[in-house]
Short mmCIF file of C-alpha atoms in Angstrom, two decimals:
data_model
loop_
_atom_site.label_atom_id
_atom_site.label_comp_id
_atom_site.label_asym_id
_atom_site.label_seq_id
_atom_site.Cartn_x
_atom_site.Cartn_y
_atom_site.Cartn_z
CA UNK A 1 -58.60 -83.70 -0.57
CA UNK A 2 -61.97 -82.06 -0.03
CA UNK A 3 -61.14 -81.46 3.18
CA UNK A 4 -58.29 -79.63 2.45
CA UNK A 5 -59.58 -76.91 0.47
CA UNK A 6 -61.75 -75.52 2.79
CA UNK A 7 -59.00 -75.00 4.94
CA UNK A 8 -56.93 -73.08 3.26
CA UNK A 9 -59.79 -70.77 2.09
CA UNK A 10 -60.31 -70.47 5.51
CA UNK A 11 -56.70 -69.37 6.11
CA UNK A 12 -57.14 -66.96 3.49
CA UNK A 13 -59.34 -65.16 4.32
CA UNK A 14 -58.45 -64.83 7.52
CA UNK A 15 -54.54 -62.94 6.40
CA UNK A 16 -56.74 -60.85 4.10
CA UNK A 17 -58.51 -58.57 6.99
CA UNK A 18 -55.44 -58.81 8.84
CA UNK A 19 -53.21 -57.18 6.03
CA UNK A 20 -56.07 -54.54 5.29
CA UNK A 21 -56.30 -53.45 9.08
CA UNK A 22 -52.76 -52.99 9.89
CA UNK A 23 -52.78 -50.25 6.13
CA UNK A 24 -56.17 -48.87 7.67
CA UNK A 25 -53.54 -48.83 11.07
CA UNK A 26 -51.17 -47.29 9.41
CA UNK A 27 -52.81 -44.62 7.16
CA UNK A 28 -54.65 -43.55 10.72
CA UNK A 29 -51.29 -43.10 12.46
CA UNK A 30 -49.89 -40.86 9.44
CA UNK A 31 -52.88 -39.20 9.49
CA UNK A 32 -52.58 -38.37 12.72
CA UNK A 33 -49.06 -37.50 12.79
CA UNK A 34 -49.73 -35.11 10.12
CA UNK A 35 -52.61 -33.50 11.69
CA UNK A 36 -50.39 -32.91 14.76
CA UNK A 37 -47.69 -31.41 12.98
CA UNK A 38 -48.87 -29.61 10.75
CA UNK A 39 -49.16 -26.39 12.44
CA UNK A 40 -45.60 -26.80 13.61
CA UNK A 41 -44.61 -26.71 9.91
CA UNK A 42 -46.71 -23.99 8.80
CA UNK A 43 -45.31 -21.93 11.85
CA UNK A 44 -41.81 -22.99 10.85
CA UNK A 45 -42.12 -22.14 7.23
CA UNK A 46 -43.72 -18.77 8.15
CA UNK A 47 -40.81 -18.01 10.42
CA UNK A 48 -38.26 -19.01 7.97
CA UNK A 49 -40.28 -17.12 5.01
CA UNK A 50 -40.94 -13.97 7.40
CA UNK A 51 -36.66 -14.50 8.21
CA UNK A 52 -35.42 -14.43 4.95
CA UNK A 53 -37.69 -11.14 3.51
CA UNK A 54 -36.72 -9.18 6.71
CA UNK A 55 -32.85 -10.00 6.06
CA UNK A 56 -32.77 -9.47 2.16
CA UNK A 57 -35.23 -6.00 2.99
CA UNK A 58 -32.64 -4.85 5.64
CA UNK A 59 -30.09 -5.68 3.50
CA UNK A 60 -31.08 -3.74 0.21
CA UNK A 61 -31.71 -0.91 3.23
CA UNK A 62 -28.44 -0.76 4.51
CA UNK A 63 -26.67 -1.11 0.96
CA UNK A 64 -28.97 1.90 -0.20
CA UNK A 65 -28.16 3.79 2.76
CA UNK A 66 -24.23 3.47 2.56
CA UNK A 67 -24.48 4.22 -0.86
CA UNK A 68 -26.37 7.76 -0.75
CA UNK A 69 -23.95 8.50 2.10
CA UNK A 70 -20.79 7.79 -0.37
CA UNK A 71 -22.83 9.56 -2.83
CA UNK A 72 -23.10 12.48 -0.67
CA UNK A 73 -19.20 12.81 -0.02
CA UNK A 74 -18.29 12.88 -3.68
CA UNK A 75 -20.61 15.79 -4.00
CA UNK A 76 -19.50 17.89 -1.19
CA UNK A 77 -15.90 16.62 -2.70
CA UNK A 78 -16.99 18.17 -6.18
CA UNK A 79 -18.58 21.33 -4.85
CA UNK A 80 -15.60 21.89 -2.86
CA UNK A 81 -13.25 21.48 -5.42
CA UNK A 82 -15.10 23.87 -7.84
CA UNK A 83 -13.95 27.11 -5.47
CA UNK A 84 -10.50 28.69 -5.84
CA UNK A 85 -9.06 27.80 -1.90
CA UNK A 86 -10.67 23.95 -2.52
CA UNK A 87 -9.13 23.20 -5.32
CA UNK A 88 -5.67 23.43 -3.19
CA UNK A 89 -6.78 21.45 -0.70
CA UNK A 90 -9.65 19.01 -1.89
CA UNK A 91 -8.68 16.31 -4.43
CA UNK A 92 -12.13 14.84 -5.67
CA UNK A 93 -10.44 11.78 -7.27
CA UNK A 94 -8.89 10.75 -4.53
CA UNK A 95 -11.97 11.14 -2.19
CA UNK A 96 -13.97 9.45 -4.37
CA UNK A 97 -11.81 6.53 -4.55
CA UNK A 98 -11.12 6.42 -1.04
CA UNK A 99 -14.99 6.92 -0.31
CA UNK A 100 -15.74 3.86 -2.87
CA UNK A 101 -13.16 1.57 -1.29
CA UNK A 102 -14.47 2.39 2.13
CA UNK A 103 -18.45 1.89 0.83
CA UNK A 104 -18.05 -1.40 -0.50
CA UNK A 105 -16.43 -2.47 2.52
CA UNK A 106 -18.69 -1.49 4.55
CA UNK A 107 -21.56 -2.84 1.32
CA UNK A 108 -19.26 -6.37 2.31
CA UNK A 109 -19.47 -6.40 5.78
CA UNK A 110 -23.48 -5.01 6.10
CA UNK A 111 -24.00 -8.09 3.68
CA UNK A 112 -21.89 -11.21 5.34
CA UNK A 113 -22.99 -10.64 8.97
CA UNK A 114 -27.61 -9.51 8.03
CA UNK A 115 -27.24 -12.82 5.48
CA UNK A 116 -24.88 -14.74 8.10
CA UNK A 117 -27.27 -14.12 10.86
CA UNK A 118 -30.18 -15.01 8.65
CA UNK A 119 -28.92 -18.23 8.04
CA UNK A 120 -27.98 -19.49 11.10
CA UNK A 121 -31.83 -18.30 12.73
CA UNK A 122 -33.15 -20.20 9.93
CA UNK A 123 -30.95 -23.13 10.80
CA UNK A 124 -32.21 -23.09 14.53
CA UNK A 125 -35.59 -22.57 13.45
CA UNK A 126 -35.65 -25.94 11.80
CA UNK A 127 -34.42 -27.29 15.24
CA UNK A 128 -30.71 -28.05 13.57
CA UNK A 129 -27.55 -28.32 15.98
CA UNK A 130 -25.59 -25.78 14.92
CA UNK A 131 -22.67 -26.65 18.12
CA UNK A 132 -21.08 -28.87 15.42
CA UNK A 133 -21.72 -26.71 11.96
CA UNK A 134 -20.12 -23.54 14.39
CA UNK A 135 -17.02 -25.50 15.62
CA UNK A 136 -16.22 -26.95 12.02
CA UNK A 137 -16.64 -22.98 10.43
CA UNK A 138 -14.00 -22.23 13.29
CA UNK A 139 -11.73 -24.61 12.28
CA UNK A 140 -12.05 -24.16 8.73
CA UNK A 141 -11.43 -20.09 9.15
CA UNK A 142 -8.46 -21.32 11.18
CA UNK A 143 -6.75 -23.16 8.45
CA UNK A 144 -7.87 -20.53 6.31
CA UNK A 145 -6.62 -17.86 7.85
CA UNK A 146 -3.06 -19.31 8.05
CA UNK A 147 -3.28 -20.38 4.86
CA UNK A 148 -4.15 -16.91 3.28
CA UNK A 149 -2.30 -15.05 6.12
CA UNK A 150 -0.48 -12.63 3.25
CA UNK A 151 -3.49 -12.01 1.64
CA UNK A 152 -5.47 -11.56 4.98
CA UNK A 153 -2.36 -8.95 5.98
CA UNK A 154 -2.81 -7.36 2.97
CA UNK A 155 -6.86 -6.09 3.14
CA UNK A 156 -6.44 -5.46 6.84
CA UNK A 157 -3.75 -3.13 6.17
CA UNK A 158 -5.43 -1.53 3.34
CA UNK A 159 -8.59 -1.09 4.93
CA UNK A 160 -6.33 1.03 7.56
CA UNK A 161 -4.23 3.17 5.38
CA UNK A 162 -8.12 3.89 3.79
CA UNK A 163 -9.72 5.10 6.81
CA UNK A 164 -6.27 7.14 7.90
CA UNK A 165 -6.31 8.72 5.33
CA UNK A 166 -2.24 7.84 4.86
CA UNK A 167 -2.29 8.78 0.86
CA UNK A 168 -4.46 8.99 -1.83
CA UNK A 169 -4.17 9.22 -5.98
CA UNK A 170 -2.25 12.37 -6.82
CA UNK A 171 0.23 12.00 -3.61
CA UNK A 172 4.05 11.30 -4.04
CA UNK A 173 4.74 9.15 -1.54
CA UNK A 174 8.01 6.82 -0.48
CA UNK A 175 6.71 3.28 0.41
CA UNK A 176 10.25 2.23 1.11
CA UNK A 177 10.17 -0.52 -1.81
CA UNK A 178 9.57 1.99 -4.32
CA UNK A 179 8.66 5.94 -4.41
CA UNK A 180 6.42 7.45 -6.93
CA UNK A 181 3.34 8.76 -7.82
CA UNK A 182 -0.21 6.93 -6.38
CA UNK A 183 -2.49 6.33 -9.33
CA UNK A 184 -4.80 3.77 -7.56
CA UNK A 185 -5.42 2.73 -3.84
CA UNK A 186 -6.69 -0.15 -3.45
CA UNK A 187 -7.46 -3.03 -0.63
CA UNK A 188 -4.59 -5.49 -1.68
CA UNK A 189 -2.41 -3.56 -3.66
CA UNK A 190 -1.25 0.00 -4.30
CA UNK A 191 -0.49 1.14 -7.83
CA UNK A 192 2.82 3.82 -7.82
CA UNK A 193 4.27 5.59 -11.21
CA UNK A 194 8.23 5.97 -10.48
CA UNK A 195 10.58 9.09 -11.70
CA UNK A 196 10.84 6.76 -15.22
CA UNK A 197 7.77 6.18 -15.79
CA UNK A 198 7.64 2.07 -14.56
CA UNK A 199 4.35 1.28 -12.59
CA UNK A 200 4.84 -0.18 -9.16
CA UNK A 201 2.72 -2.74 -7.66
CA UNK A 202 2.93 -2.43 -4.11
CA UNK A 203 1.02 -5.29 -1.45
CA UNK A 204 -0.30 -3.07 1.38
CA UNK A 205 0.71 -5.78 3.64
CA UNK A 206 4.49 -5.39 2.73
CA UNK A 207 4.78 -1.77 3.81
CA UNK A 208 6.50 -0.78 6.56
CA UNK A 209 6.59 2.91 6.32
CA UNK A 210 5.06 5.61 4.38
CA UNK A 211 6.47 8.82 3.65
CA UNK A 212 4.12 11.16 2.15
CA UNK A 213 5.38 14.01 0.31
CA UNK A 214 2.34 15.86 -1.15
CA UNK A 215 0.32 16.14 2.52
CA UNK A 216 0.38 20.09 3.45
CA UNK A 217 3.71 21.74 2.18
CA UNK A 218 6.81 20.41 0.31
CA UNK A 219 9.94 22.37 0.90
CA UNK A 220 12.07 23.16 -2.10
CA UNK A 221 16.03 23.42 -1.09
CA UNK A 222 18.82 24.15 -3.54
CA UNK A 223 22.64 24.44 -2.47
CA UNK A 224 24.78 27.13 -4.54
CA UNK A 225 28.29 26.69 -4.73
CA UNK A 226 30.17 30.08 -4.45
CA UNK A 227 34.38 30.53 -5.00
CA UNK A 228 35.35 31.34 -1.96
CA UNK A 229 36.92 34.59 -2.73
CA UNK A 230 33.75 36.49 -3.85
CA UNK A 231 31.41 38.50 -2.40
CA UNK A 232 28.66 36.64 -0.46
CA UNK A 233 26.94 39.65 1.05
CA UNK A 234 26.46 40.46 -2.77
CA UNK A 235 25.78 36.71 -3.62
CA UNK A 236 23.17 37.08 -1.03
CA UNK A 237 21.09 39.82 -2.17
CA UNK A 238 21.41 38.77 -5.75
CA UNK A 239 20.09 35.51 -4.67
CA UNK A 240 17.42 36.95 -2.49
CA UNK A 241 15.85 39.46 -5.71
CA UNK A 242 16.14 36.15 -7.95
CA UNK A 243 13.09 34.86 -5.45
CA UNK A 244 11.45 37.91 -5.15
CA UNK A 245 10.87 37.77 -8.79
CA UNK A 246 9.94 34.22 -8.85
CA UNK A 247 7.44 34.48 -6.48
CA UNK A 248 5.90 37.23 -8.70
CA UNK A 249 6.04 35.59 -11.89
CA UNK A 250 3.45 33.14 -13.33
CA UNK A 251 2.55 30.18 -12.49
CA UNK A 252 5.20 30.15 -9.71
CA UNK A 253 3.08 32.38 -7.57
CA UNK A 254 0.68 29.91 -6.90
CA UNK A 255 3.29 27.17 -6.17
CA UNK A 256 5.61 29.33 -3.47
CA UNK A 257 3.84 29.61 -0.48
CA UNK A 258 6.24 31.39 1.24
CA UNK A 259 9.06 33.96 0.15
CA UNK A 260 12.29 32.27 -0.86
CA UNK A 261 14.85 32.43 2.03
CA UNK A 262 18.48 32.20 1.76
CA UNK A 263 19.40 30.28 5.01
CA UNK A 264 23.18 30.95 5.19
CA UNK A 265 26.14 28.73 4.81
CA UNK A 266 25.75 25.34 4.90
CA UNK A 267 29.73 24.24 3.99
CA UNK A 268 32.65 26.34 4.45
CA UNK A 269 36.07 24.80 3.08
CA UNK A 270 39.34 26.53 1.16
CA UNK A 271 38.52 27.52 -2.09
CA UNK A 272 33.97 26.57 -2.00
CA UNK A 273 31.56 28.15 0.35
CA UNK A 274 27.81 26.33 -0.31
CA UNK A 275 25.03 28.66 0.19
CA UNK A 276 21.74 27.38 1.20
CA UNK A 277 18.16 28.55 -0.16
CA UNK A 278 15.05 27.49 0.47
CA UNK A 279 11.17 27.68 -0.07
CA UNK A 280 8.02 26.49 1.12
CA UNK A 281 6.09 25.40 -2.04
CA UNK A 282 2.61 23.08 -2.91
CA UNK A 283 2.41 19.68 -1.99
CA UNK A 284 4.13 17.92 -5.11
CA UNK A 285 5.65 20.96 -6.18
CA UNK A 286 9.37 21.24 -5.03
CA UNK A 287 11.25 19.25 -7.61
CA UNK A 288 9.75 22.00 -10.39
CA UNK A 289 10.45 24.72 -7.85
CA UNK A 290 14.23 23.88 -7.31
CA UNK A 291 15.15 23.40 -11.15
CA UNK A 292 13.75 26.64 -11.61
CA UNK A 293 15.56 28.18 -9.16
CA UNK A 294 18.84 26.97 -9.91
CA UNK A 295 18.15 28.22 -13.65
CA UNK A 296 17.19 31.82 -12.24
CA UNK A 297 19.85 31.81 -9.89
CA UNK A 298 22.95 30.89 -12.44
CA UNK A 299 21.45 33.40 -15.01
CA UNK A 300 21.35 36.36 -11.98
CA UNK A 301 24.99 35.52 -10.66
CA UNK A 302 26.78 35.14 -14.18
CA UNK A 303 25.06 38.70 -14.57
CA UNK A 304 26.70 40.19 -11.23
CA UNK A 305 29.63 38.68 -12.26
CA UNK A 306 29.69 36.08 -9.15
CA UNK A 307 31.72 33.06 -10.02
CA UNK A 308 30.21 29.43 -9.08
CA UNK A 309 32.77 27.27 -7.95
CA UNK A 310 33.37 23.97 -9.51
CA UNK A 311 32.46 20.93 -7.49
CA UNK A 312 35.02 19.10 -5.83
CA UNK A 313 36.62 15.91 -7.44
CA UNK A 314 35.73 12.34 -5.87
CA UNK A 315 38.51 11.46 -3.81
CA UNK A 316 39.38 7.89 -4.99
CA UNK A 317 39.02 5.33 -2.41
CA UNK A 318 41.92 2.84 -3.45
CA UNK A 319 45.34 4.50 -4.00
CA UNK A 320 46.98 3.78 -7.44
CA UNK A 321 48.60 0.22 -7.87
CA UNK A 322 52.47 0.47 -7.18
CA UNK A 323 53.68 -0.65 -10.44
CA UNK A 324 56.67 -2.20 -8.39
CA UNK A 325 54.48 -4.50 -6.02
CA UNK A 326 54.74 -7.02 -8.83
CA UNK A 327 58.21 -7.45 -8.92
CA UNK A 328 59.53 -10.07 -7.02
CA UNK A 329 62.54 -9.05 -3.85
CA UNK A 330 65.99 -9.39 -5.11
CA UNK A 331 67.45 -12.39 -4.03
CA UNK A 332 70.88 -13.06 -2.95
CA UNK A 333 70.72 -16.74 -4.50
CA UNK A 334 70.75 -14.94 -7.91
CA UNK A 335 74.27 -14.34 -7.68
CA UNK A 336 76.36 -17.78 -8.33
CA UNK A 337 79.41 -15.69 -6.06
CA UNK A 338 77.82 -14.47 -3.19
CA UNK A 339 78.14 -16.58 0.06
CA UNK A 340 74.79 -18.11 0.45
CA UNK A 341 74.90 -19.42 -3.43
CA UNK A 342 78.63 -20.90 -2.60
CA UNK A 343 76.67 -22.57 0.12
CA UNK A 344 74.29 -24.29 -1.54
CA UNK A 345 76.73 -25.59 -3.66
CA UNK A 346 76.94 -29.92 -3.28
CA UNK A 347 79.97 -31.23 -1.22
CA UNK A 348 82.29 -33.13 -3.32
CA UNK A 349 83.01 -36.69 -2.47
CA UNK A 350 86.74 -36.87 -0.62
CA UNK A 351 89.80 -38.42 -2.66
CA UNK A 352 91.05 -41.87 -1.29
CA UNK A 353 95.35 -42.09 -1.58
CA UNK A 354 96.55 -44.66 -3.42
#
């Protein structure tokens, strides 16, 4: 038993410098490792801290930038506007919405690809494999994209009827789904107020075609109807002062741009001729220029003592019901002495002698 104990204070102490050497082994190795990598990290941290203030400085650059230069159009817009020929042809709302739309697009875009590119240096500064992170953003913009396709269609095709130019607030326009007024262009949808007033919410993506009335000139055209048996030389000329006064008169001096014209005759039949008239007039501007023309020109032809022919009666597209289609074809069964209703009499049954 004496024996014993020395031994295993022997084997004691012998784990207890063992144990102790392989943490002095260990601490030297981290040591080490640390004092070899360190100046990879601070390099790396550097880089990614030198990275991130060049992008976000750029950035703010760029935003500041595209902003001044918006800024700067909706002043020349204004200034323009303020002058007697540029407030014709200069709308400063609709210049300033299309230069905002087109700013923060371009805001969007300066943003997503500086930060973008930012983050994937950073990313291969810290020695990451981006082959997998790139493949799995290109699959999930894939899905994406054909999951949002309508909404996708939409921007694009806003973005292009911005930088056209196609229309703009103030502009009657026919989008094909609905015509109207344009209060508001926007990226995904176009706001439209109709002849009655409704507001139309249009999805850029779903229009076709665009016809814009208010770009340039609008032409104003009214049709008279003449009797046929009066004097059209006369009808002319009466016509022809009635826009020669118009075009003197207030405001409607500002909206005919060119004299009215009376073109000639546009239908000839027996009892109507139709005379055609018509004017150049403001963008916008016709449908205010016609009703006042037909008013001038029925007040200057009752005067001469021309007679306006009533319009023609629609010509009914189904003839009147026969009132006898209903009744059924006489029959020759309905008399009981006529051959073929002696015919259809039964047979009687012969008489047997007795």
């Amino acid at each position: 038993m004496v024996a014993a104990a020395p031994a295993r204070s022997a084997a004691s102490g012998s784990t207890g410098p063992t144990s102790l050497d392989e943490a002095t082994q260990k601490a030297t190795n981290a040591a080490d490792w640390v004092q070899a990598n360190w100046g990879t990290w601070l390099t790396s941290g550097l880089q990614i801290i030198l990275i991130i203030v060049i992008a976000v400085i750029l950035r703010n650059v760029i935003r500041r930038t595209i902003t001044k230069f918006i800024e700067r159009m909706n002043r020349t817009a204004a200034a323009a506007q303020g002058t007697a020929l540029g407030g014709l042809l200069v709308n400063a709302e609709r210049r300033r919405q299309r230069s905002e739309a087109i700013g923060s697009v371009l805001r969007s875009v300066a943003s997503f690809v500086i930060m973008g590119t930012a983050a994937l240096t950073v990313l291969s500064v810290l020695q990451i494999n981006l082959a997998p992170l790139l493949a799995s953003a290109g699959v999930a913009g894939v899905a994406i994209g054909f999951g949002a396709r309508n909404l996708v269609t939409d921007f694009l095709s806003g973005v292009f009827m911005i930088l056209e130019d196609q229309y703009g607030v103030g502009d009657e326009i026919d989008a094909g789904v609905a015509t109207g007024t344009v209060i508001e262009v926007g990226l995904r949808v176009t706001k439209l107020r109709g002849p009655n007033g409704a507001i139309w919410y249009i999805r850029n993506g779903e229009v076709k075609r665009i016809g814009n009335l208010s770009q340039g000139w609008s032409t104003a055209h009214v049709d008279v109807l003449v009797s046929a048996d009066q004097d059209l030389e006369r009808a002319r000329s009466v016509i022809t002062e009635v826009g020669e006064e118009m075009s003197k008169a207030e405001p409607w001096n500002e909206q005919l741009w060119e004299p009215v014209e009376v073109l000639g005759l546009s239908e000839v039949s027996v009892d109507t001729v139709t005379v055609s008239v018509s004017a150049k007039t403001m963008p916008g501007k016709a449908g205010g220029v016609e009703r006042e023309l037909r008013w001038r020109i029925k007040h200057a032809l009752d005067a001469a003592g021309i007679h306006l022919a009533p319009r023609p009666a629609p010509v009914e597209d189904e003839a009147a019901a026969d009132p006898s289609a209903a009744m059924a074809a006489p029959s020759a069964l309905g008399n009981p002495t006529s051959p073929q209703s002696l015919a259809t009499n039964p047979i009687p049954p012969p008489q047997l002698n007795k």
